[in-house]
Amino acid sequence: MEGNRKRWDSLKRDRMERIREAIPLVKMGKIVEASNTVKLLETVIKPYDKVTIEGDNQKQADFLAECLCKVDKEQVHHLHMVQSAISLPSHLDVFEKKIASKVDFSYAGSQANRLAQFVKEGKIEMGAIHTYLELFGRYFIDLTPRVALTVAVSADKDGNLYTGFNTEDTPVVIEATKFKQGIVIAQVNEIVDRVPRVDIPGDWVDFVVQAPRPFYVEPLFTRDPANITDSQVLRAMMVIKGIYAEYGIQSLNHGVGFDTAAIELLLPTYGEELGLKGKICKYFSLNPHPTLIPAIESGWVESIHSFGGESGMADYVAARSDVFFVGPDDSLRSNRTYCQAAGHYGIDLFIGGTLQIDKYGNSSTATASRIAGFGGAPNMGCDPKGRRHSTEAWLKCGQEDGIQRSLIGELPRGRRLVVQLQETFREKMAPGFVDKLDAWKLAETAGLAIPPVMIYGDDLTHIVTEEGIAYLHKCGSLEERMAAIRAVAGFTEVGLEEKPEETKELRKKGIVKTPEDLGIDISRANRSLLAAKNVRDLVEWSGGLYHPPAKFRSW
């Protein structure tokens, strides 16, 4: 009987065995020389392991990712990568070299085209395209990493980590791995006697490698105002007057892009003109966007909690601790998991762009040739059914919801505003509205059970194009919603199905509003309204505290 008894510490014993094998590589405390990193990975990673490389939106464990691509594929192979972002060439090289075979992720960004090609060629087995919170949640369920390759600014010899301005995914990656008997390896910029702030205790870290260069940070949320178009200014004006002012939006998230940058830069000008300061845009779940500097300096913004940092914004954030969440060292304390949770439950509105919207209002950033993934958009771009606190904006949107009212009767209920900004024709004249999403074709190619939709049509409340705003939540039927979408879809295949008499009736009901209906003078919709016309203006607004990356300096 005793001999047949199950052992309940197999993961612990496996972990200890791997660490024992790696001990000869340790120089002091938990420190391994950079030159021994490939050997370390070959020692602690086994075939078919689930491995996470910290590839956040911005902060990258780039040295560890490159070293993983150099391991002997006879020793390490068939890895299942579970990482939030596929951001670097090395994140895909590991598949080309047949070291890894399967991936579950959230966002691909600059690797979107190459990822789509790899899927088409059968080089990658796709698990799922997740939202950030969804993937983080699965770290604690069925996608628990066996080995985590993470990254921080500095560490001491005992493994205490200081993540600094870009904490991002580090806490959730490490905790999920460490407390399921996994192994944590941290890449750091420097080894110090004492870290400025203990963000991750040393007991949670097994090995530390000082990389030969500072880790890469992508300035993902930096937008040069010089590239904002008059069309984007027009859409921003419609959003401010037709949505933010109408609903009294105080808590919100802005997706990344020039459309939302235009909104931010119109607050101190057009928003001020409308008398909206103190009434809208007070609380953000948002990275420290440089284009928000004029609004912050003008007294619009009370609080920002951030998913991650942004290159060049460290000094500005430290000097504006009333607005941002910072540590005792005045460095930003970002946290993607907490900020996603705040964005899911704590805000009244999500607004962002997309690649395609279909005739039903479903939208996606995953196409047959470009798999950008979703990031956190679906967490914030939905109506969270678990919400129980009320605000004026949430209640007003719920009261206007034609279909929801019919389902719940007299019971009062609010609704999150979910807005998609869309040009009817995007770059290279790609239509923004299509009869059927490319996501259907991608699902077939990648063997996915469902098409990868970013925001489902039933969650979407507003679409804003240069034609006007479609208030979809006010529609009483699917047919009426489709007619409202057609009314703002321009000369796309969807918009060409628009019926003038139908649109006229929708305008009477207030379901579709054109710039004229909103009282917006289109002749004023130009760059002269922007509070900052270029990056240099942003630096001046900041009092010299903003230090833009070199590629954004044109003076």
XYZ file of C-alpha atoms in Angstrom:
555
model
C 0.000 0.000 0.000
C 2.792 2.418 0.959
C 4.638 1.715 -2.278
C 1.614 2.611 -4.399
C 0.983 5.908 -2.624
C 1.127 8.930 -4.947
C 3.902 11.456 -4.437
C 2.459 14.967 -4.126
C 5.685 16.963 -4.490
C 6.839 15.963 -7.966
C 6.927 19.568 -9.213
C 9.013 20.627 -6.229
C 11.434 17.751 -6.677
C 11.740 18.476 -10.403
C 12.414 22.145 -9.680
C 15.106 21.341 -7.106
C 16.784 18.926 -9.501
C 16.947 21.552 -12.240
C 18.359 24.131 -9.838
C 20.955 21.660 -8.535
C 22.156 21.081 -12.081
C 22.502 24.836 -12.593
C 24.330 25.626 -9.325
C 27.822 25.268 -10.897
C 26.924 28.211 -13.149
C 26.222 30.544 -10.234
C 28.976 33.056 -9.554
C 27.717 34.577 -6.295
C 24.372 34.503 -4.520
C 21.966 34.069 -7.422
C 24.070 35.752 -10.095
C 25.031 33.970 -13.326
C 27.524 35.493 -15.753
C 26.011 36.651 -19.048
C 28.404 34.369 -20.919
C 26.795 31.347 -19.208
C 23.178 32.309 -19.965
C 22.667 29.882 -22.863
C 24.029 27.034 -20.743
C 21.745 28.080 -17.890
C 18.705 27.918 -20.152
C 19.752 24.530 -21.533
C 20.041 23.298 -17.952
C 16.763 24.504 -16.446
C 14.430 24.285 -19.470
C 13.241 20.868 -20.607
C 11.435 19.772 -23.796
C 7.684 20.533 -23.875
C 7.941 23.058 -21.011
C 5.618 26.028 -20.889
C 7.922 29.060 -20.959
C 7.143 32.740 -20.666
C 9.500 35.427 -21.912
C 8.582 38.785 -20.521
C 7.773 40.630 -23.699
C 5.458 43.362 -22.518
C 3.994 46.142 -24.611
C 7.257 47.962 -23.979
C 9.763 46.364 -21.578
C 11.560 43.403 -23.135
C 13.654 40.576 -21.700
C 15.499 40.833 -25.004
C 18.831 39.324 -23.969
C 17.167 36.227 -22.506
C 15.005 35.911 -25.630
C 18.085 36.003 -27.850
C 19.838 33.439 -25.660
C 16.843 31.109 -25.854
C 17.257 31.149 -29.639
C 20.832 29.864 -29.181
C 20.109 26.769 -27.098
C 20.812 23.321 -28.541
C 17.492 22.242 -30.092
C 18.452 18.612 -29.436
C 18.262 19.463 -25.719
C 15.463 22.039 -25.715
C 12.564 21.693 -28.127
C 8.765 21.718 -28.513
C 8.425 24.577 -26.047
C 4.996 26.064 -25.476
C 5.448 29.828 -25.263
C 2.899 31.622 -23.070
C 3.690 35.327 -23.266
C 1.629 38.483 -23.385
C 3.399 40.101 -26.335
C 5.303 38.898 -29.375
C 7.293 42.069 -29.856
C 10.812 41.167 -31.015
C 12.210 39.175 -33.963
C 13.698 36.700 -31.453
C 10.184 35.888 -30.193
C 9.515 34.325 -33.598
C 13.068 33.162 -34.345
C 12.635 30.615 -31.570
C 9.917 28.965 -33.704
C 11.883 29.193 -36.931
C 14.737 27.391 -35.178
C 12.250 24.701 -34.011
C 13.011 25.302 -30.350
C 9.390 26.265 -29.681
C 6.309 24.941 -31.431
C 3.166 26.442 -29.844
C 2.155 29.899 -28.628
C -0.572 31.482 -26.520
C -0.332 35.281 -26.507
C -2.197 38.611 -26.408
C -0.473 41.151 -28.661
C 1.964 41.023 -31.580
C 2.517 44.636 -32.639
C 5.489 45.014 -34.979
C 5.699 41.240 -35.499
C 2.070 41.000 -36.679
C 2.845 40.425 -40.363
C 5.595 37.899 -39.745
C 3.428 36.032 -37.243
C 0.653 35.742 -39.815
C 3.148 34.355 -42.324
C 4.434 31.789 -39.806
C 0.888 30.634 -39.114
C 0.203 30.327 -42.835
C 3.403 28.292 -43.304
C 2.622 26.010 -40.359
C 5.674 27.089 -38.352
C 3.569 27.906 -35.299
C 0.748 26.066 -33.634
C -1.622 28.726 -32.344
C -3.248 28.182 -28.970
C -5.377 31.320 -28.638
C -5.185 35.084 -28.961
C -6.077 36.294 -25.468
C -6.869 39.495 -23.702
C -4.189 40.353 -21.147
C -6.355 39.513 -18.127
C -7.465 36.298 -19.779
C -3.895 35.150 -20.359
C -2.810 36.248 -16.877
C -5.759 34.322 -15.458
C -4.763 31.182 -17.347
C -1.256 31.474 -15.905
C -2.907 30.353 -12.664
C -5.088 27.678 -14.251
C -3.861 25.672 -17.228
C -1.044 27.772 -18.771
C 1.243 27.995 -15.734
C 4.819 28.660 -16.873
C 7.434 26.101 -15.848
C 10.153 28.698 -16.466
C 9.767 32.483 -16.496
C 12.342 34.691 -18.217
C 11.704 38.120 -16.755
C 13.365 41.521 -16.694
C 14.094 44.351 -14.260
C 16.227 47.455 -13.925
C 18.474 46.173 -11.162
C 19.002 43.393 -8.635
C 21.166 42.712 -5.627
C 23.094 39.490 -5.076
C 20.131 37.986 -3.205
C 17.811 38.433 -6.191
C 15.724 41.356 -4.951
C 14.472 43.141 -8.077
C 13.799 46.788 -8.816
C 11.513 47.117 -11.837
C 11.501 50.917 -11.872
C 9.413 52.888 -14.357
C 8.178 49.797 -16.270
C 6.908 47.156 -13.864
C 4.266 45.991 -16.361
C 3.824 42.163 -16.373
C 6.666 41.258 -14.005
C 4.663 40.566 -10.802
C 2.059 38.292 -12.391
C 4.613 36.401 -14.497
C 6.833 35.704 -11.495
C 4.087 34.878 -9.011
C 2.329 32.407 -11.299
C 5.617 30.625 -11.986
C 7.233 30.693 -8.558
C 4.264 29.561 -6.508
C 3.659 26.552 -8.737
C 7.243 25.384 -8.184
C 8.580 26.909 -11.390
C 11.915 28.598 -12.068
C 12.400 32.362 -12.425
C 15.363 33.880 -14.266
C 15.701 37.672 -14.295
C 17.648 39.774 -16.772
C 18.753 43.083 -15.239
C 20.651 46.148 -16.356
C 22.905 46.169 -13.306
C 23.791 44.391 -10.084
C 23.786 46.758 -7.108
C 24.485 46.497 -3.393
C 21.006 47.763 -2.534
C 18.032 48.190 -4.874
C 16.194 51.563 -4.668
C 12.879 49.811 -4.055
C 12.116 46.100 -3.625
C 9.477 45.409 -6.271
C 10.039 41.631 -6.332
C 11.509 39.892 -3.263
C 14.596 37.798 -3.821
C 12.883 34.653 -2.525
C 10.794 34.678 -5.714
C 13.824 34.750 -8.027
C 16.149 31.818 -8.713
C 18.795 33.265 -11.026
C 19.883 36.770 -12.060
C 21.810 37.679 -15.217
C 23.296 41.109 -15.823
C 22.750 41.650 -19.540
C 25.531 43.213 -21.638
C 23.229 46.138 -22.519
C 20.118 47.795 -21.056
C 16.872 46.048 -21.932
C 14.889 47.387 -24.859
C 11.873 49.618 -24.221
C 9.437 50.309 -27.057
C 7.998 53.868 -27.100
C 4.665 52.379 -28.072
C 2.426 55.184 -26.852
C 4.360 58.136 -28.266
C 2.575 59.939 -31.104
C 4.050 62.981 -32.847
C 1.311 65.635 -33.074
C 2.803 66.699 -36.402
C 1.304 63.553 -37.949
C -2.272 64.144 -36.770
C -4.577 64.805 -39.738
C -7.535 67.152 -40.098
C -9.787 64.094 -40.395
C -8.580 62.896 -37.005
C -9.221 66.341 -35.546
C -12.793 66.173 -36.863
C -13.415 62.778 -35.281
C -11.909 64.025 -32.031
C -14.264 67.012 -32.033
C -17.234 64.685 -32.554
C -16.107 62.441 -29.707
C -15.652 65.329 -27.265
C -18.970 66.987 -28.080
C -21.127 64.028 -29.080
C -19.975 61.469 -26.506
C -17.766 62.823 -23.703
C -19.887 65.945 -23.121
C -23.213 64.226 -23.731
C -22.544 61.496 -21.154
C -20.269 63.367 -18.758
C -17.429 60.858 -19.176
C -15.018 61.217 -16.260
C -13.252 57.819 -16.081
C -11.907 56.274 -19.258
C -9.212 54.542 -21.279
C -7.722 55.754 -24.551
C -6.328 53.162 -26.907
C -3.065 53.878 -28.671
C -3.248 55.889 -31.895
C -3.425 59.295 -33.540
C -7.207 59.530 -33.147
C -7.015 59.371 -29.369
C -3.914 61.594 -29.368
C -6.014 64.181 -31.200
C -8.689 63.980 -28.490
C -6.065 64.524 -25.795
C -4.643 67.560 -27.594
C -8.091 69.113 -28.113
C -9.036 69.074 -24.427
C -7.146 72.299 -23.545
C -8.545 74.051 -26.661
C -11.868 72.764 -27.996
C -12.799 71.151 -24.664
C -12.045 74.413 -22.871
C -14.165 76.287 -25.407
C -17.097 73.993 -24.629
C -16.690 74.602 -20.892
C -15.985 70.940 -20.126
C -13.007 71.176 -17.741
C -13.890 69.457 -14.474
C -16.805 67.677 -16.158
C -14.996 65.116 -18.346
C -11.686 63.209 -18.622
C -10.615 63.344 -14.968
C -9.559 59.732 -14.302
C -7.590 57.554 -16.716
C -6.474 53.940 -16.894
C -3.637 54.726 -19.264
C 0.072 54.733 -19.994
C 1.709 58.168 -19.521
C 0.936 59.424 -23.043
C 3.113 62.432 -23.942
C 0.110 63.907 -25.782
C -1.700 64.134 -22.448
C 0.882 66.609 -21.095
C -1.038 69.746 -22.210
C -4.266 68.432 -20.624
C -2.434 67.597 -17.387
C -0.731 70.987 -17.302
C -4.073 72.698 -17.965
C -5.645 71.030 -14.944
C -7.926 68.554 -16.696
C -6.534 65.288 -15.321
C -6.714 64.281 -11.660
C -5.369 60.734 -11.725
C -3.696 58.239 -14.079
C -2.921 54.620 -13.281
C -0.632 53.042 -15.861
C -0.172 49.634 -17.480
C 3.468 50.486 -18.155
C 5.741 53.463 -18.622
C 6.661 55.456 -21.698
C 10.150 56.373 -22.869
C 11.192 59.877 -21.894
C 8.366 60.435 -19.408
C 10.176 59.406 -16.198
C 11.170 62.905 -15.030
C 7.771 64.347 -15.890
C 5.932 61.613 -13.991
C 8.205 62.024 -10.961
C 7.408 65.742 -10.906
C 3.641 65.117 -11.148
C 3.126 62.650 -8.289
C -0.347 64.084 -7.570
C -1.440 62.644 -10.915
C 0.533 59.398 -11.267
C 1.086 56.421 -8.962
C 4.740 56.526 -7.890
C 6.926 54.858 -5.298
C 9.000 56.486 -2.518
C 11.759 56.948 -5.113
C 9.317 58.959 -7.306
C 9.531 56.320 -10.019
C 6.267 55.307 -11.699
C 4.668 52.163 -10.306
C 3.010 50.609 -13.323
C 1.273 47.241 -13.222
C -0.486 45.769 -16.224
C -2.651 43.360 -14.261
C -3.956 45.946 -11.792
C -4.467 48.521 -14.529
C -6.357 46.054 -16.697
C -8.596 45.249 -13.731
C -9.126 48.988 -13.172
C -9.923 49.391 -16.854
C -12.336 46.473 -16.798
C -14.380 47.584 -13.797
C -13.424 51.145 -12.869
C -13.995 53.166 -16.045
C -17.089 54.360 -17.883
C -15.693 54.445 -21.420
C -13.196 52.703 -23.664
C -12.244 54.268 -26.991
C -9.782 53.020 -29.576
C -9.189 52.099 -33.199
C -9.358 48.849 -35.108
C -8.490 47.375 -38.507
C -11.888 46.081 -39.591
C -15.551 46.417 -38.570
C -18.155 44.157 -40.136
C -21.769 44.953 -40.995
C -22.893 43.763 -37.542
C -20.399 45.904 -35.606
C -17.913 43.152 -34.714
C -14.341 44.458 -34.937
C -10.921 42.868 -35.079
C -7.224 43.671 -35.371
C -6.464 40.131 -36.556
C -6.560 39.733 -40.325
C -5.340 37.112 -42.766
C -2.067 38.983 -43.332
C -1.597 40.738 -39.983
C -2.174 39.180 -36.561
C -1.786 42.150 -34.240
C -3.647 40.527 -31.365
C -5.832 42.392 -28.906
C -3.838 43.367 -25.825
C -6.241 44.719 -23.252
C -8.877 46.152 -25.604
C -11.438 43.373 -25.024
C -11.080 43.749 -21.224
C -11.981 47.426 -21.453
C -13.974 47.287 -24.670
C -16.837 45.310 -23.207
C -19.749 45.783 -20.841
C -18.521 44.068 -17.636
C -21.513 42.186 -16.251
C -19.926 41.982 -12.807
C -20.013 45.759 -12.283
C -22.194 46.933 -9.387
C -21.241 50.597 -8.752
C -23.052 53.312 -10.681
C -22.064 56.608 -12.277
C -24.054 59.146 -14.267
C -22.488 58.140 -17.581
C -22.992 54.413 -16.978
C -26.626 54.856 -15.973
C -27.447 57.162 -18.895
C -26.010 54.741 -21.444
C -27.952 51.865 -19.858
C -31.202 53.820 -19.874
C -30.799 54.437 -23.620
C -30.110 50.783 -24.422
C -33.104 49.653 -26.468
C -32.438 45.922 -26.455
C -31.220 45.678 -22.835
C -34.343 47.445 -21.537
C -36.555 44.882 -23.239
C -34.606 42.014 -21.647
C -34.510 43.179 -18.020
C -37.866 44.950 -17.823
C -38.131 47.691 -15.227
C -34.884 46.788 -13.468
C -32.456 49.756 -13.762
C -29.074 48.839 -15.176
C -26.163 50.785 -16.609
C -23.809 50.131 -19.482
C -20.166 50.766 -20.363
C -19.611 53.009 -23.368
C -17.436 51.214 -25.930
C -16.357 53.396 -28.851
C -14.529 52.452 -32.030
C -12.842 55.207 -34.043
C -12.575 54.243 -37.680
C -11.571 55.824 -40.949
C -13.794 54.484 -43.709
C -10.625 53.823 -45.705
C -7.383 53.253 -43.845
C -3.741 53.251 -45.000
C -3.186 51.924 -48.536
C -6.943 52.358 -49.088
C -7.812 49.297 -47.033
C -11.542 49.503 -46.233
C -12.362 50.005 -42.561
C -15.761 48.352 -43.005
C -16.178 44.895 -44.532
C -19.049 42.493 -45.095
C -17.135 39.689 -43.341
C -14.093 39.984 -41.071
C -10.784 38.505 -42.227
C -10.778 36.886 -38.778
C -12.939 34.104 -40.248
C -10.219 33.202 -42.742
C -7.543 33.450 -40.051
C -9.479 31.062 -37.819
C -9.508 28.544 -40.652
C -5.805 28.969 -41.429
C -4.699 28.799 -37.780
C -7.092 26.040 -36.767
C -8.880 28.233 -34.217
C -12.273 27.182 -32.915
C -13.653 30.738 -33.155
C -12.726 33.788 -35.236
C -10.445 36.119 -33.216
C -12.778 39.080 -32.661
C -11.443 41.992 -30.602
C -14.755 43.672 -29.711
C -18.080 41.966 -30.283
C -20.857 43.989 -31.862
C -23.202 43.592 -28.908
C -20.609 45.283 -26.656
C -20.056 48.192 -29.047
C -22.070 51.331 -28.259
C -20.621 53.919 -30.679
C -18.783 54.043 -34.000
C -17.179 57.349 -34.991
C -16.065 57.992 -38.574
C -15.597 61.160 -40.638
C -19.258 60.691 -41.645
C -20.582 60.968 -38.093
C -21.433 58.973 -34.969
C -23.588 55.834 -34.858
C -25.145 55.426 -31.381
C -25.593 51.675 -31.703
C -26.856 51.038 -28.171
C -29.957 53.129 -28.908
C -31.031 50.719 -31.640
C -33.999 48.467 -30.934
C -33.034 45.641 -33.276
C -30.131 44.123 -35.176
C -31.512 45.497 -38.432
C -31.540 49.011 -37.014
C -27.942 48.584 -35.766
C -26.837 47.452 -39.215
C -28.554 50.460 -40.797
C -26.751 52.798 -38.357
C -23.395 51.219 -39.237
C -24.122 51.584 -42.959
C -24.918 55.263 -42.400
C -21.364 56.055 -41.193
C -19.420 53.528 -43.305
C -18.807 55.841 -46.269
C -18.011 54.394 -49.688
C -17.042 50.931 -48.421
C -18.930 47.782 -49.406
C -20.935 48.174 -46.220
C -21.592 51.881 -46.636
C -22.733 51.503 -50.239
C -25.732 49.554 -48.931
C -26.905 52.655 -47.022
C -30.450 53.847 -47.776
C -30.906 57.643 -47.532
C -34.482 57.456 -46.211
C -33.380 54.970 -43.550
C -30.495 57.213 -42.505
C -32.804 60.236 -42.412
C -35.058 58.414 -39.945
C -32.080 57.365 -37.807
C -30.930 60.986 -37.625
C -34.395 62.024 -36.459
C -34.168 59.438 -33.660
C -30.683 60.605 -32.655
C -29.212 57.187 -33.476
C -26.965 58.702 -36.148
C -25.492 62.188 -35.792
C -23.439 63.970 -38.428
C -21.027 66.818 -37.623
C -23.835 69.153 -38.710
C -26.263 67.492 -36.282
C -23.715 68.036 -33.497
C -23.301 71.710 -34.381
C -19.690 71.254 -35.439
C -18.291 73.615 -38.030
C -16.247 71.324 -40.286
C -14.166 74.266 -41.511
C -12.696 74.514 -37.985
C -11.639 70.864 -37.953
C -7.952 71.311 -38.614
C -4.605 71.145 -36.863
C -4.817 74.732 -35.656
C -7.007 73.439 -32.790
C -4.274 71.177 -31.392
C -2.725 72.340 -28.112
C 0.644 71.053 -29.369
C 1.557 70.864 -33.050
C 4.720 68.773 -32.674
C 6.900 66.966 -30.151
C 8.879 70.112 -29.368
C 5.641 71.768 -28.232
C 5.079 68.836 -25.847
C 8.542 69.364 -24.377
C 7.751 73.047 -23.830
C 4.395 72.210 -22.195
C 6.274 69.892 -19.816
C 8.725 72.607 -18.768
C 11.569 70.553 -20.219
C 10.722 67.467 -18.118
C 9.709 65.338 -21.099
C 12.704 63.843 -22.919
C 11.424 62.295 -26.163
C 13.286 59.384 -27.784
C 15.815 60.445 -30.406
C 13.678 59.373 -33.361
C 11.012 61.897 -32.323
C 13.459 64.817 -32.123
C 13.393 66.870 -35.294
C 15.070 69.999 -33.921
